[in-house]
PDB file of C-alpha atoms in Angstrom:
ATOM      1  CA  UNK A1441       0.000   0.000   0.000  1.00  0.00           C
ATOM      2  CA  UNK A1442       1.140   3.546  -0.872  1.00  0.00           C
ATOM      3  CA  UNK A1443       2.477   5.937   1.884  1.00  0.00           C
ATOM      4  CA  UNK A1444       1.660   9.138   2.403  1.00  0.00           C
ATOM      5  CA  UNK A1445       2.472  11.907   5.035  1.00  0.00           C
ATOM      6  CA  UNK A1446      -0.241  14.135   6.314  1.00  0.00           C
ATOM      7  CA  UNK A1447       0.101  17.739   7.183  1.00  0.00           C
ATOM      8  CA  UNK A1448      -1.256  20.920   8.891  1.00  0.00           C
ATOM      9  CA  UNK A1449      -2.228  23.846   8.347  1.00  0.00           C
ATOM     10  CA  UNK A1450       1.002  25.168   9.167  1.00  0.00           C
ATOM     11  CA  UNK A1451       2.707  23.341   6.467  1.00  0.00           C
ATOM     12  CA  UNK A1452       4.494  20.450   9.373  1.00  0.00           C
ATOM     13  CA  UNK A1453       3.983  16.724   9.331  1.00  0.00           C
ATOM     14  CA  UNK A1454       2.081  15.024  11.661  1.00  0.00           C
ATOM     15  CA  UNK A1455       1.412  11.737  10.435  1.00  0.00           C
ATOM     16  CA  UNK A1456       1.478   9.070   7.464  1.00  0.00           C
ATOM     17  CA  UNK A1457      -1.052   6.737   6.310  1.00  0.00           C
ATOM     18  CA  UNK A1458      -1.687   3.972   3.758  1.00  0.00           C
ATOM     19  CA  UNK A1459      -3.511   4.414   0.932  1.00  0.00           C
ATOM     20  CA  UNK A1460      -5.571   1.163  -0.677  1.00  0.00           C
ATOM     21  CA  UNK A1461      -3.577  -0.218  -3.564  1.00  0.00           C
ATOM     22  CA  UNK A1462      -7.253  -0.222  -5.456  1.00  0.00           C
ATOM     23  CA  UNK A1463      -7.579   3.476  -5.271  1.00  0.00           C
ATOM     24  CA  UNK A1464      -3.991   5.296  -5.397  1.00  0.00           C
ATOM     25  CA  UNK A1465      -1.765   1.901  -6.363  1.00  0.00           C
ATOM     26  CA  UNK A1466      -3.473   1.219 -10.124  1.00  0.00           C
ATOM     27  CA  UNK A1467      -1.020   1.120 -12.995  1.00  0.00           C
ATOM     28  CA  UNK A1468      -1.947   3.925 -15.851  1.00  0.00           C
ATOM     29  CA  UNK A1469      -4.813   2.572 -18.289  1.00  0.00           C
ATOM     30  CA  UNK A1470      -4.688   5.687 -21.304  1.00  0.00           C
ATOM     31  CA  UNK A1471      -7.366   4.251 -23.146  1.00  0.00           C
ATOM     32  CA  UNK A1472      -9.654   3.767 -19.996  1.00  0.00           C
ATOM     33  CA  UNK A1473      -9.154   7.024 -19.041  1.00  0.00           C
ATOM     34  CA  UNK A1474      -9.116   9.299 -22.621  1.00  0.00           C
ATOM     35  CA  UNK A1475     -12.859   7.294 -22.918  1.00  0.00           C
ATOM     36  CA  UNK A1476     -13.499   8.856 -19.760  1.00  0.00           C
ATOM     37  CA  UNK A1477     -12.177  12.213 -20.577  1.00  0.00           C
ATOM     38  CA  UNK A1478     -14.442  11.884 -23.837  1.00  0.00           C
ATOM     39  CA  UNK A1479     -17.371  11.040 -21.573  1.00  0.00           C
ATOM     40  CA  UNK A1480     -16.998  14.150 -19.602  1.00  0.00           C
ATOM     41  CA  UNK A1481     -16.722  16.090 -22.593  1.00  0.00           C
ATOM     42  CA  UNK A1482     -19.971  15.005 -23.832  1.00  0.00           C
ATOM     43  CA  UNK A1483     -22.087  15.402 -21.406  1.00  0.00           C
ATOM     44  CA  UNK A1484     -20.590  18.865 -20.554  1.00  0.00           C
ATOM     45  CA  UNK A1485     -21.886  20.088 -24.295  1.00  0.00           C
ATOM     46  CA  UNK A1486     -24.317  22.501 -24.861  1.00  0.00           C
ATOM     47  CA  UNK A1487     -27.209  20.598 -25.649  1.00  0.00           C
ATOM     48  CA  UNK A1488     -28.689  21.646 -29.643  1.00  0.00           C
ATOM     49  CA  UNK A1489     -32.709  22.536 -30.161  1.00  0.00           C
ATOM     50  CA  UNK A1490     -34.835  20.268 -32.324  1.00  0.00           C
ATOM     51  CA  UNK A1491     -36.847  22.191 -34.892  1.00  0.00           C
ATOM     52  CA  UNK A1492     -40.054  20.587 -36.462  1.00  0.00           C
ATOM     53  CA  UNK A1493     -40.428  19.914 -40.237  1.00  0.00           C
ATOM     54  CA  UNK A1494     -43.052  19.869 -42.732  1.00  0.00           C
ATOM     55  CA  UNK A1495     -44.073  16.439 -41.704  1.00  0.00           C
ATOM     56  CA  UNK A1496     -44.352  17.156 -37.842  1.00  0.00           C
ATOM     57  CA  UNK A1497     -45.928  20.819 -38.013  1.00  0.00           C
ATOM     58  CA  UNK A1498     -49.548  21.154 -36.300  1.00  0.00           C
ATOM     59  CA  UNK A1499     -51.499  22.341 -39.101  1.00  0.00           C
ATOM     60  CA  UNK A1500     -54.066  20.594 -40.952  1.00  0.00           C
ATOM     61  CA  UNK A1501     -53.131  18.282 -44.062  1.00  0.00           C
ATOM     62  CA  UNK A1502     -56.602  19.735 -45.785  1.00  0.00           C
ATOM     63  CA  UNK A1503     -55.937  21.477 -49.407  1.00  0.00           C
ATOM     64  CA  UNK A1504     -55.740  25.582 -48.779  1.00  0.00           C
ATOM     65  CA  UNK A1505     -58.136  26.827 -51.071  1.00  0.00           C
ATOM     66  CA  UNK A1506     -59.147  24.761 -54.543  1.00  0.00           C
ATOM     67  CA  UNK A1507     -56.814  24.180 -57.258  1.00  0.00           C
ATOM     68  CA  UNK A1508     -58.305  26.094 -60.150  1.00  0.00           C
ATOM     69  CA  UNK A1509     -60.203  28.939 -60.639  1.00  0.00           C
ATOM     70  CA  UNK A1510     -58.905  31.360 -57.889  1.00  0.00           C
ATOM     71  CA  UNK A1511     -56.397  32.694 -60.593  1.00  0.00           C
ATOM     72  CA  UNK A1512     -53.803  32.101 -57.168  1.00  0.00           C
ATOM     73  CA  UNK A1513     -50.544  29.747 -57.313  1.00  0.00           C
ATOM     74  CA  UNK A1514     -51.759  26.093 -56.899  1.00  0.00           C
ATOM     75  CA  UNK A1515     -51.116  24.589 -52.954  1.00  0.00           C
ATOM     76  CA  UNK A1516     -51.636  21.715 -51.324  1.00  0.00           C
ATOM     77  CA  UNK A1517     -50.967  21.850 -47.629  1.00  0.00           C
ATOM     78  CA  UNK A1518     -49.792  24.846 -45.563  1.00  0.00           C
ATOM     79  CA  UNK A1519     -46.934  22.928 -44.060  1.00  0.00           C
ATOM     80  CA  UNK A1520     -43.572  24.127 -46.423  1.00  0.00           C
ATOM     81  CA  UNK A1521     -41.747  26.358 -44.868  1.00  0.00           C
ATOM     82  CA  UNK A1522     -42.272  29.219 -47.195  1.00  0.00           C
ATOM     83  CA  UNK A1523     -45.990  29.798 -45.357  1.00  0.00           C
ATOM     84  CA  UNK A1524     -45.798  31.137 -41.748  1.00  0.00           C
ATOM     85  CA  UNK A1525     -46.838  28.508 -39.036  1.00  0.00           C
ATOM     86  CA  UNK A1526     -45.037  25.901 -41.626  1.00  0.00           C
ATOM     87  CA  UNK A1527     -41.838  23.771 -40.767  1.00  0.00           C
ATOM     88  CA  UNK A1528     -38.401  24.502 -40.882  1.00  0.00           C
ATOM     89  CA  UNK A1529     -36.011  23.905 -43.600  1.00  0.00           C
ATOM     90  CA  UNK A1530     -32.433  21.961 -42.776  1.00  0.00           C
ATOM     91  CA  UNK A1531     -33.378  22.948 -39.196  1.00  0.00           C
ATOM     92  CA  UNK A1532     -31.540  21.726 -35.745  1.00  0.00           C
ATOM     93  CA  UNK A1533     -32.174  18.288 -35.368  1.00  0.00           C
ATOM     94  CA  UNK A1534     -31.876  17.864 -31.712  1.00  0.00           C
ATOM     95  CA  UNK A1535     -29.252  14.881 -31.918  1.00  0.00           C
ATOM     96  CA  UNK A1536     -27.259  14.592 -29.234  1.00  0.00           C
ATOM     97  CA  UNK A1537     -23.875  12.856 -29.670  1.00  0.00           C
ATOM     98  CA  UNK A1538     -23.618  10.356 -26.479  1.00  0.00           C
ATOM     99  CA  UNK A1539     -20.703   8.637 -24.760  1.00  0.00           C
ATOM    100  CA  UNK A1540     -21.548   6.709 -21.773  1.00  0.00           C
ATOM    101  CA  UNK A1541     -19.455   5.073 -19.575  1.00  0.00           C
ATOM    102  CA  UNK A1542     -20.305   2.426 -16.982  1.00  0.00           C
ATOM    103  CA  UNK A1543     -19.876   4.037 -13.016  1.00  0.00           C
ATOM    104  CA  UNK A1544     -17.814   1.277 -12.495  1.00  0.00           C
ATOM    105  CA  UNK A1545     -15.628   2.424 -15.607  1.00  0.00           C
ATOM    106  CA  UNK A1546     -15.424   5.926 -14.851  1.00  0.00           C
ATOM    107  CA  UNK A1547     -14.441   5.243 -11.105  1.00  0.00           C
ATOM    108  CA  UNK A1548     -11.450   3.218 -11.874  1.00  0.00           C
ATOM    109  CA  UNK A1549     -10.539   5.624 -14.761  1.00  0.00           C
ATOM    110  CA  UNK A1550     -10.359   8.130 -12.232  1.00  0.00           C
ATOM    111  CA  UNK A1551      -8.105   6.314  -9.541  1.00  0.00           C
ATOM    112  CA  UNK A1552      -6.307   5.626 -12.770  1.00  0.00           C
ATOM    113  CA  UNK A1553      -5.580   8.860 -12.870  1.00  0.00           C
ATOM    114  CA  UNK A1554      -5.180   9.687  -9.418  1.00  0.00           C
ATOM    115  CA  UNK A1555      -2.566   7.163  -9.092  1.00  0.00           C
ATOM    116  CA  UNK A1556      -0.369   8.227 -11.908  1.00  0.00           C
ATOM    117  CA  UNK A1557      -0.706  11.591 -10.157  1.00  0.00           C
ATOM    118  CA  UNK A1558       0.090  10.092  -6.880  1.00  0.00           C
ATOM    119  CA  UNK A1559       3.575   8.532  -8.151  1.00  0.00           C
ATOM    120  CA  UNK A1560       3.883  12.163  -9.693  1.00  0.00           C
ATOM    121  CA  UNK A1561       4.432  13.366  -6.028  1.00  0.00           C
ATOM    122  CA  UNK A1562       0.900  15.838  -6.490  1.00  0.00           C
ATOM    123  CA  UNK A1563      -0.432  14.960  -3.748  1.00  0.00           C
ATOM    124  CA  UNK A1564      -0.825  17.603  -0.342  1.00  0.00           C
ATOM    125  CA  UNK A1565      -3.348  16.131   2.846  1.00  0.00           C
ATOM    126  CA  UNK A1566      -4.181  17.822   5.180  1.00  0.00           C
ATOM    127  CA  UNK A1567      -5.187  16.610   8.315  1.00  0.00           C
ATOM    128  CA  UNK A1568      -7.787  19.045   9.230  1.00  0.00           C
ATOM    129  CA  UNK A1569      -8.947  22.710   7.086  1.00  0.00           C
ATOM    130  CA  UNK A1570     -10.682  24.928   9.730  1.00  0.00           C
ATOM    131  CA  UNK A1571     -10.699  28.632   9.890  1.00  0.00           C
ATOM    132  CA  UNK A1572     -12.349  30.736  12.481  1.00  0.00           C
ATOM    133  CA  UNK A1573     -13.396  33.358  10.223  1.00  0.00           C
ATOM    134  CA  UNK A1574     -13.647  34.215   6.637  1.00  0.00           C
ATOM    135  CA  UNK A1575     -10.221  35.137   5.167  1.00  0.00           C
ATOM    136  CA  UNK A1576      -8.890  34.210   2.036  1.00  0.00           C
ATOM    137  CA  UNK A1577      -5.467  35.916   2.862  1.00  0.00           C
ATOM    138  CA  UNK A1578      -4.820  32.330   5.685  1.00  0.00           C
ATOM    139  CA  UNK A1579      -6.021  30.457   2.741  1.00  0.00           C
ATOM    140  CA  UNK A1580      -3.560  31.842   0.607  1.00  0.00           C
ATOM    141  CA  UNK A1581      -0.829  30.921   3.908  1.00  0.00           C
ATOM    142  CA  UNK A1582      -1.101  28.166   3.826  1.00  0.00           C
ATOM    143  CA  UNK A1583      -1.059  27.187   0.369  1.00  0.00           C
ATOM    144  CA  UNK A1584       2.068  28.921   0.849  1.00  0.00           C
ATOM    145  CA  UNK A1585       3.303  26.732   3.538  1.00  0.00           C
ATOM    146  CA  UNK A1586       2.499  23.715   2.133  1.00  0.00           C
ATOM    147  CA  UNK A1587       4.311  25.244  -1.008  1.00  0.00           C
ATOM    148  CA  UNK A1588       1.163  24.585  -3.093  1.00  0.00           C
ATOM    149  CA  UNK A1589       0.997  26.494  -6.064  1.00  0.00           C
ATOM    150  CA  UNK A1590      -0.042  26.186  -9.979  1.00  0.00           C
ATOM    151  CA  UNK A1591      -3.260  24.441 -11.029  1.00  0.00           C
ATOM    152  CA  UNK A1592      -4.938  23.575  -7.706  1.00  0.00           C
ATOM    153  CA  UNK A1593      -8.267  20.899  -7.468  1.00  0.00           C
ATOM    154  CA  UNK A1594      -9.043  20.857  -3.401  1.00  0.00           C
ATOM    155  CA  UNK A1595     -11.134  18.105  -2.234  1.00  0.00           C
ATOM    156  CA  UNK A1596     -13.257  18.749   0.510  1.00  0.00           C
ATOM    157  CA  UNK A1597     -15.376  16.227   2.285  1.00  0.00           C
ATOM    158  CA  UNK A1598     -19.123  17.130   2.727  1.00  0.00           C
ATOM    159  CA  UNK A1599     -18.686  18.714   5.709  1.00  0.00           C
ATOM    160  CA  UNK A1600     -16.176  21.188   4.505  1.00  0.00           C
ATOM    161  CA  UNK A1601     -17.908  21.436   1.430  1.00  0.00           C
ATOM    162  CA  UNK A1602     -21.328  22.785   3.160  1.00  0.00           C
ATOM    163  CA  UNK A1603     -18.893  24.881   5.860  1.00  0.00           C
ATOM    164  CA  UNK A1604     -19.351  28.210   4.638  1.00  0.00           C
ATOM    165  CA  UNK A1605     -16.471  29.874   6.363  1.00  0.00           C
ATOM    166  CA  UNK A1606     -13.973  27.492   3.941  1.00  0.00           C
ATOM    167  CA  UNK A1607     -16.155  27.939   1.120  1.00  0.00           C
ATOM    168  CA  UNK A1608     -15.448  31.766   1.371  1.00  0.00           C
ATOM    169  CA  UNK A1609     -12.334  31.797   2.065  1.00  0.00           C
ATOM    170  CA  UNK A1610     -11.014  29.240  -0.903  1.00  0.00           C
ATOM    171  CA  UNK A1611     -13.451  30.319  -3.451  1.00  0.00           C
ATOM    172  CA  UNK A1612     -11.281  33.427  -4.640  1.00  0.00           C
ATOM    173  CA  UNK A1613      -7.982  31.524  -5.086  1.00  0.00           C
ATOM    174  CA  UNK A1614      -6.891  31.637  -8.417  1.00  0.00           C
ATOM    175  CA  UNK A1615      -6.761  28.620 -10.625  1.00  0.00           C
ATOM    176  CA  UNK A1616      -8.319  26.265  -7.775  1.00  0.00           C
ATOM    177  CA  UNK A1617     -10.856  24.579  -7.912  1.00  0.00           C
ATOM    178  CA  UNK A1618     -12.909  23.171  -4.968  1.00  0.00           C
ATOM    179  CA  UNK A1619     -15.191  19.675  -5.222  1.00  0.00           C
ATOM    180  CA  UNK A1620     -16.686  17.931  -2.937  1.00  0.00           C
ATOM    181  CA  UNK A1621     -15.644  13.990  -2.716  1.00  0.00           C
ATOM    182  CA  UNK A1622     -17.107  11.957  -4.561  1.00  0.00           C
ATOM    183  CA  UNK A1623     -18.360  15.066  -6.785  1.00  0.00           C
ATOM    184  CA  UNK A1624     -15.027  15.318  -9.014  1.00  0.00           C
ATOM    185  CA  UNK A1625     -14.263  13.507 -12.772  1.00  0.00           C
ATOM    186  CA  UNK A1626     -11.194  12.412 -14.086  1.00  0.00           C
ATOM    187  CA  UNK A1627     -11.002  15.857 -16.014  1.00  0.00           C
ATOM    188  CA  UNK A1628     -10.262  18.030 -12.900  1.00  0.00           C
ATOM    189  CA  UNK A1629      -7.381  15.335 -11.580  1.00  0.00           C
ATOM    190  CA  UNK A1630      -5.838  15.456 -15.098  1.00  0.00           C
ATOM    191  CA  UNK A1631      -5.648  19.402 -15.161  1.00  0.00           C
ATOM    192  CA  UNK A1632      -4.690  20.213 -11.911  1.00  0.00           C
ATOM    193  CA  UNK A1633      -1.187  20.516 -10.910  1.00  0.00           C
ATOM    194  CA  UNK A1634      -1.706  20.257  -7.794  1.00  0.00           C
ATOM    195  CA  UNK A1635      -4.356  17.484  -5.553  1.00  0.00           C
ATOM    196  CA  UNK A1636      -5.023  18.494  -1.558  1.00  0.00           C
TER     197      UNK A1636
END
């Protein structure tokens, strides 16, 4: 099992623990995780309208007015697209391009890429983030004592995520982002530099 040390706030080490081989011990599967990169991708897209045609219009099918006689154009229907109320020509058609993944899939694409992260040296844990009040400027110390810098994904467990004091004070860091575990994709381990 892997080995890592675990910090304070004030950037000293208090402790190690072992990581499960399952989760930060996984050798590095590319094509398991670029599928999963291509899954988050998807389903992050802007999803397209779907505009009706001819054939899918609410208007009635009866002839407009009779064929001869009117000294008018001949028409059938009122359902081309040159008549207001008619369908759309070479419209949106509302297909969505999928790529799903299995959960099981996507999880161990993830500790794929949390391991090869892990062997990296990326990795900062903290034993405990607590702040009395809000302050980004003790945020920002100890990032600094920890010598965290670059890229930064910060995963907080649900308490900490619903704290509002650390939510304040971490939300104005630049380039970090903050999830709550299990709440985070293989896309935010891959572009971070750094993983507390």
């Amino acid at each position: 099992m892997p080995q890592m040390a675990v910090y304070d706030q004030a950037g000293e080490k208090t402790t190690q623990i072992e990581v499960p081989d399952e989760i930060l011990g996984l050798p590095f599967n590319a094509d398991l995780v670029q599928q999963a990169v291509t899954a988050v991708d998807y389903a992050r897209k802007r999803r397209c309208g779907k505009a009706k045609d001819r054939g899918e219009v609410s208007i009635t099918g009866a002839k407009w007015y009779r064929q001869k006689g009117t000294g008018r154009a001949r028409h059938g229907d009122q359902t081309p697209p040159h008549f207001v109320g008619g369908g759309v020509a070479h419209g949106p058609k509302g297909i969505q391009p999928t790529h799903k993944m299995p959960k099981q899939m996507r999880r161990k694409a993830t500790y794929c890429a949390l391991s090869a992260r892990a062997r990296e040296g990326a990795f900062t844990i903290i034993d405990k983030l607590q702040f009395e009040k809000i302050s980004t400027k003790k945020f920002a110390q100890v990032l600094a004592d920890l010598e965290v810098d670059g890229r930064i994904l910060l995963l907080l467990s649900p308490e900490e995520a619903r704290d509002e004091v650390i939510f304040k004070s971490v939300r104005n860091i630049q380039a970090l982002v903050a999830r709550e575990v299990p709440h985070f994709n293989v896309r935010d381990v891959l572009w971070a530099d750094e993983i507390m």
